[in-house]
Amino acid sequence: MRFLILSDIHANVDAFDAVLEAAEVERWDRALVLGDLVGYGAEPNAVIERVLSLNPMAVIRGNHDKAACRLADASDFNHVARAAALWTAETLTAENRMYLERLPQGPMSTDDTVEICHGAPFDEDHYIFDLPDAGHALDSTARPICFFGHTHLPVIYRRGVDGDAGFVPEVEHNLDVPLGDGARYLINPGSVGQPRDGDPRAAFGIYDTSRRVMTMSRVDYRVDLAQKRIFDAGLPPSLAHRLAVGR
Ligand code: ZN
């Protein structure tokens, strides 16, 4: 099985389309979507419809999905994120709002070896930023490989007999990372729609369960088109500017 791992698409349909085109070349069987389909970007309905068209094996909700369908009140968001959440709530079709409302909360196991969560396996809204956070998360994973999102930063944490370690992949285009037997992994593929590691290219991952290889990928997309949609929608302009710098 080759899982296509998508996180934090954030209503950026231009980035999403570029990822799907690149992933087609790499081939994949089933998609796993780690939440935050919407929020920040200008095409929430188009992104939800594309996710549905993939017939994903699993989709879980993120904090922005909850805010957009008012399952959460966005009071912990900064004013830009809150403005985007309000705009998204008003822009969603009734059908798509209902789709977000019904998204399950992570963590969710997808087979004997893989589980997914948005923030952390012990709390869907928790950010894993460093090795101590990752260690805490690895204590509570139900499967040897756990995919997470929420920080928009690609990273691979590994727990082996020699202890815990973290590794930030430098990805030219694709980077194959063999996952060893007997170790546990916590992997963030990065964000499709709003990367924050200083690299504006869209990020995604493919995990091949039979070869036990994780491929971390980056792909260029038309940032200018995504920016224009944000300006045209009347969303806060800073949401467009940050896309160009990947922050
Ligand atoms: Zn996010």
Short mmCIF file of C-alpha atoms and ligand atoms in Angstrom, two decimals:
data_model
loop_
_atom_site.label_atom_id
_atom_site.label_comp_id
_atom_site.label_asym_id
_atom_site.label_seq_id
_atom_site.Cartn_x
_atom_site.Cartn_y
_atom_site.Cartn_z
CA MET A 1 0.00 0.00 0.00
CA ARG A 2 1.23 3.47 -0.87
CA PHE A 3 -0.40 6.12 1.30
CA LEU A 4 -0.53 9.70 0.05
CA ILE A 5 -0.19 11.83 3.19
CA LEU A 6 -1.74 15.31 3.00
CA SER A 7 -1.87 17.84 5.82
CA ASP A 8 -2.86 21.48 6.29
CA ILE A 9 -4.18 22.15 2.79
CA HIS A 10 -5.79 25.33 4.14
CA ALA A 11 -8.07 26.11 1.20
CA ASN A 12 -5.11 26.58 -1.15
CA VAL A 13 -6.37 24.89 -4.30
CA ASP A 14 -3.37 25.94 -6.42
CA ALA A 15 -0.96 24.18 -4.07
CA PHE A 16 -3.29 21.20 -3.76
CA ASP A 17 -3.56 20.74 -7.53
CA ALA A 18 0.23 20.89 -7.91
CA VAL A 19 0.61 18.25 -5.19
CA LEU A 20 -1.95 15.95 -6.81
CA GLU A 21 -0.23 16.31 -10.17
CA ALA A 22 3.18 15.52 -8.68
CA ALA A 23 1.79 12.64 -6.60
CA GLU A 24 0.22 11.12 -9.72
CA VAL A 25 3.72 10.66 -11.14
CA GLU A 26 4.90 8.97 -7.93
CA ARG A 27 1.77 6.77 -7.77
CA TRP A 28 -0.25 6.13 -4.64
CA ASP A 29 -3.15 3.90 -3.58
CA ARG A 30 -5.08 5.63 -0.77
CA ALA A 31 -5.00 9.12 0.68
CA LEU A 32 -4.81 10.06 4.36
CA VAL A 33 -5.76 13.66 5.19
CA LEU A 34 -4.53 15.00 8.54
CA GLY A 35 -6.87 17.98 8.95
CA ASP A 36 -7.05 21.72 8.33
CA LEU A 37 -8.58 21.37 4.90
CA VAL A 38 -9.75 24.98 5.21
CA GLY A 39 -8.81 28.27 6.87
CA TYR A 40 -6.39 30.98 5.60
CA GLY A 41 -6.86 30.27 1.88
CA ALA A 42 -9.55 31.43 -0.52
CA GLU A 43 -10.95 28.18 -1.93
CA PRO A 44 -12.45 26.14 0.92
CA ASN A 45 -15.26 24.64 -1.15
CA ALA A 46 -13.00 23.62 -4.03
CA VAL A 47 -10.53 22.00 -1.64
CA ILE A 48 -13.23 19.98 0.14
CA GLU A 49 -14.60 18.84 -3.21
CA ARG A 50 -11.14 17.74 -4.36
CA VAL A 51 -10.57 15.85 -1.11
CA LEU A 52 -13.88 14.04 -1.63
CA SER A 53 -12.92 13.17 -5.20
CA LEU A 54 -9.82 11.34 -3.89
CA ASN A 55 -12.05 8.92 -1.96
CA PRO A 56 -9.58 9.05 0.94
CA MET A 57 -9.16 6.17 3.34
CA ALA A 58 -9.27 8.60 6.28
CA VAL A 59 -9.81 12.31 6.88
CA ILE A 60 -9.64 13.83 10.36
CA ARG A 61 -10.47 17.36 11.45
CA GLY A 62 -8.05 20.13 12.33
CA ASN A 63 -8.55 23.17 14.54
CA HIS A 64 -9.34 25.40 11.54
CA ASP A 65 -11.96 22.93 10.30
CA LYS A 66 -13.63 23.11 13.71
CA ALA A 67 -13.52 26.92 13.71
CA ALA A 68 -14.93 27.16 10.17
CA CYS A 69 -18.02 25.13 11.06
CA ARG A 70 -18.25 26.75 14.51
CA LEU A 71 -17.49 23.61 16.50
CA ALA A 72 -14.83 25.80 18.09
CA ASP A 73 -15.14 29.53 18.74
CA ALA A 74 -11.71 30.58 17.38
CA SER A 75 -11.06 32.60 20.54
CA ASP A 76 -7.52 31.18 20.69
CA PHE A 77 -6.82 32.33 17.11
CA ASN A 78 -4.96 35.54 16.33
CA HIS A 79 -7.04 38.24 14.61
CA VAL A 80 -5.92 37.26 11.09
CA ALA A 81 -6.76 33.58 11.61
CA ARG A 82 -10.06 34.56 13.20
CA ALA A 83 -10.97 36.83 10.28
CA ALA A 84 -10.18 33.97 7.89
CA ALA A 85 -12.27 31.54 9.95
CA LEU A 86 -15.26 33.92 9.83
CA TRP A 87 -14.83 34.44 6.10
CA THR A 88 -14.59 30.66 5.61
CA ALA A 89 -17.72 30.01 7.69
CA GLU A 90 -19.64 32.46 5.49
CA THR A 91 -18.21 31.07 2.25
CA LEU A 92 -18.74 27.35 2.82
CA THR A 93 -21.76 25.75 1.18
CA ALA A 94 -24.20 24.16 3.60
CA GLU A 95 -23.13 20.75 2.34
CA ASN A 96 -19.44 21.40 2.87
CA ARG A 97 -20.03 22.89 6.32
CA MET A 98 -21.86 19.70 7.26
CA TYR A 99 -18.96 17.66 5.87
CA LEU A 100 -16.52 19.50 8.17
CA GLU A 101 -18.86 19.14 11.15
CA ARG A 102 -18.88 15.40 10.69
CA LEU A 103 -15.13 14.93 10.32
CA PRO A 104 -13.85 12.65 13.07
CA GLN A 105 -11.35 13.70 15.69
CA GLY A 106 -7.92 12.05 15.62
CA PRO A 107 -6.04 9.99 16.46
CA MET A 108 -7.26 7.32 14.09
CA SER A 109 -5.55 4.05 13.19
CA THR A 110 -5.71 3.25 9.51
CA ASP A 111 -4.13 -0.21 9.66
CA ASP A 112 -1.91 -2.26 12.01
CA THR A 113 1.10 -0.02 11.49
CA VAL A 114 -0.19 3.49 10.82
CA GLU A 115 -2.20 6.09 12.72
CA ILE A 116 -2.93 9.74 11.99
CA CYS A 117 -3.62 12.78 14.14
CA HIS A 118 -3.80 16.54 13.54
CA GLY A 119 -1.71 17.94 16.41
CA ALA A 120 -0.68 15.10 18.70
CA PRO A 121 -2.06 11.64 19.45
CA PHE A 122 -2.99 12.69 23.01
CA ASP A 123 -4.58 16.03 22.00
CA GLU A 124 -5.74 17.01 18.52
CA ASP A 125 -4.90 20.69 19.16
CA HIS A 126 -1.43 20.25 20.70
CA TYR A 127 1.63 21.44 18.74
CA ILE A 128 4.66 19.14 18.52
CA PHE A 129 7.58 21.52 18.05
CA ASP A 130 10.54 19.77 19.67
CA LEU A 131 12.00 16.50 20.86
CA PRO A 132 10.42 16.58 24.37
CA ASP A 133 6.97 17.15 22.77
CA ALA A 134 7.70 14.34 20.32
CA GLY A 135 8.76 12.04 23.16
CA HIS A 136 5.50 12.74 24.98
CA ALA A 137 3.60 12.00 21.77
CA LEU A 138 5.55 8.80 21.10
CA ASP A 139 4.55 7.62 24.60
CA SER A 140 0.92 7.74 23.52
CA THR A 141 0.96 6.40 19.95
CA ALA A 142 -1.04 3.27 19.24
CA ARG A 143 0.85 2.29 16.09
CA PRO A 144 4.56 2.20 15.16
CA ILE A 145 4.09 5.00 12.62
CA CYS A 146 2.09 8.11 13.46
CA PHE A 147 1.58 10.93 10.97
CA PHE A 148 0.79 14.38 12.31
CA GLY A 149 0.41 17.96 11.05
CA HIS A 150 -0.65 21.28 12.64
CA THR A 151 2.83 22.90 12.84
CA HIS A 152 3.28 23.05 9.03
CA LEU A 153 6.92 21.95 9.53
CA PRO A 154 8.19 18.75 7.91
CA VAL A 155 10.04 16.56 10.41
CA ILE A 156 10.70 12.91 11.22
CA TYR A 157 11.06 11.81 14.86
CA ARG A 158 12.33 8.32 15.59
CA ARG A 159 12.33 6.30 18.80
CA GLY A 160 14.76 3.38 18.70
CA VAL A 161 16.65 1.34 21.27
CA ASP A 162 19.20 4.16 21.24
CA GLY A 163 16.59 6.73 22.32
CA ASP A 164 14.67 9.51 20.57
CA ALA A 165 15.97 11.62 17.70
CA GLY A 166 14.56 14.21 15.34
CA PHE A 167 15.49 14.89 11.74
CA VAL A 168 14.42 17.81 9.55
CA PRO A 169 14.55 16.63 5.94
CA GLU A 170 16.20 18.80 3.31
CA VAL A 171 14.14 18.02 0.28
CA GLU A 172 15.34 18.93 -3.20
CA HIS A 173 12.33 17.34 -4.87
CA ASN A 174 11.82 13.90 -3.32
CA LEU A 175 13.68 12.42 -0.38
CA ASP A 176 13.31 8.69 0.38
CA VAL A 177 13.70 7.87 4.07
CA PRO A 178 13.82 4.16 4.93
CA LEU A 179 11.98 3.46 8.20
CA GLY A 180 13.78 0.81 10.23
CA ASP A 181 12.14 -2.20 11.85
CA GLY A 182 11.68 -2.07 15.59
CA ALA A 183 11.63 1.73 15.80
CA ARG A 184 8.62 4.01 16.27
CA TYR A 185 8.10 7.09 14.12
CA LEU A 186 6.27 10.36 14.34
CA ILE A 187 6.24 12.05 10.96
CA ASN A 188 4.98 15.42 9.75
CA PRO A 189 4.89 15.57 5.93
CA GLY A 190 4.66 19.39 6.05
CA SER A 191 1.83 21.58 4.83
CA VAL A 192 0.29 21.48 1.37
CA GLY A 193 -1.21 24.95 1.46
CA GLN A 194 0.79 27.12 3.87
CA PRO A 195 4.38 25.90 4.44
CA ARG A 196 6.17 27.58 7.35
CA ASP A 197 9.70 26.23 7.11
CA GLY A 198 10.93 29.05 4.87
CA ASP A 199 10.40 27.00 1.71
CA PRO A 200 7.28 28.23 -0.12
CA ARG A 201 6.87 25.00 -2.11
CA ALA A 202 3.90 22.76 -1.26
CA ALA A 203 4.82 19.74 0.89
CA PHE A 204 3.41 16.22 0.98
CA GLY A 205 4.47 12.65 1.70
CA ILE A 206 4.02 9.15 0.36
CA TYR A 207 4.51 6.16 2.63
CA ASP A 208 5.07 2.76 1.01
CA THR A 209 4.11 0.13 3.60
CA SER A 210 5.69 -2.83 1.80
CA ARG A 211 9.08 -1.15 1.24
CA ARG A 212 8.80 0.77 4.53
CA VAL A 213 10.00 3.90 2.78
CA MET A 214 8.72 7.40 3.55
CA THR A 215 9.08 9.82 0.66
CA MET A 216 9.07 13.49 1.66
CA SER A 217 8.27 15.70 -1.34
CA ARG A 218 8.13 19.37 -2.32
CA VAL A 219 6.58 20.86 -5.42
CA ASP A 220 6.45 24.35 -6.90
CA TYR A 221 3.04 25.86 -7.50
CA ARG A 222 1.58 29.15 -8.71
CA VAL A 223 1.87 31.13 -5.48
CA ASP A 224 0.80 34.24 -7.41
CA LEU A 225 -2.56 32.66 -8.28
CA ALA A 226 -3.21 31.64 -4.66
CA GLN A 227 -2.29 35.17 -3.58
CA LYS A 228 -4.63 36.78 -6.11
CA ARG A 229 -7.52 34.65 -4.85
CA ILE A 230 -6.80 35.83 -1.29
CA PHE A 231 -6.70 39.51 -2.35
CA ASP A 232 -9.85 39.13 -4.47
CA ALA A 233 -11.71 37.45 -1.60
CA GLY A 234 -10.92 40.35 0.72
CA LEU A 235 -9.06 38.11 3.15
CA PRO A 236 -6.23 39.72 5.19
CA PRO A 237 -3.39 40.45 2.70
CA SER A 238 -0.77 39.07 5.12
CA LEU A 239 -2.18 35.61 4.33
CA ALA A 240 -1.11 36.12 0.72
CA HIS A 241 2.28 37.63 1.53
CA ARG A 242 3.35 34.80 3.83
CA LEU A 243 2.83 32.22 1.05
CA ALA A 244 5.67 33.77 -0.95
CA VAL A 245 8.18 33.28 1.86
CA GLY A 246 6.87 30.05 3.33
CA ARG A 247 6.32 31.47 6.81
ZN ZN B 1 -2.88 24.18 9.93
#
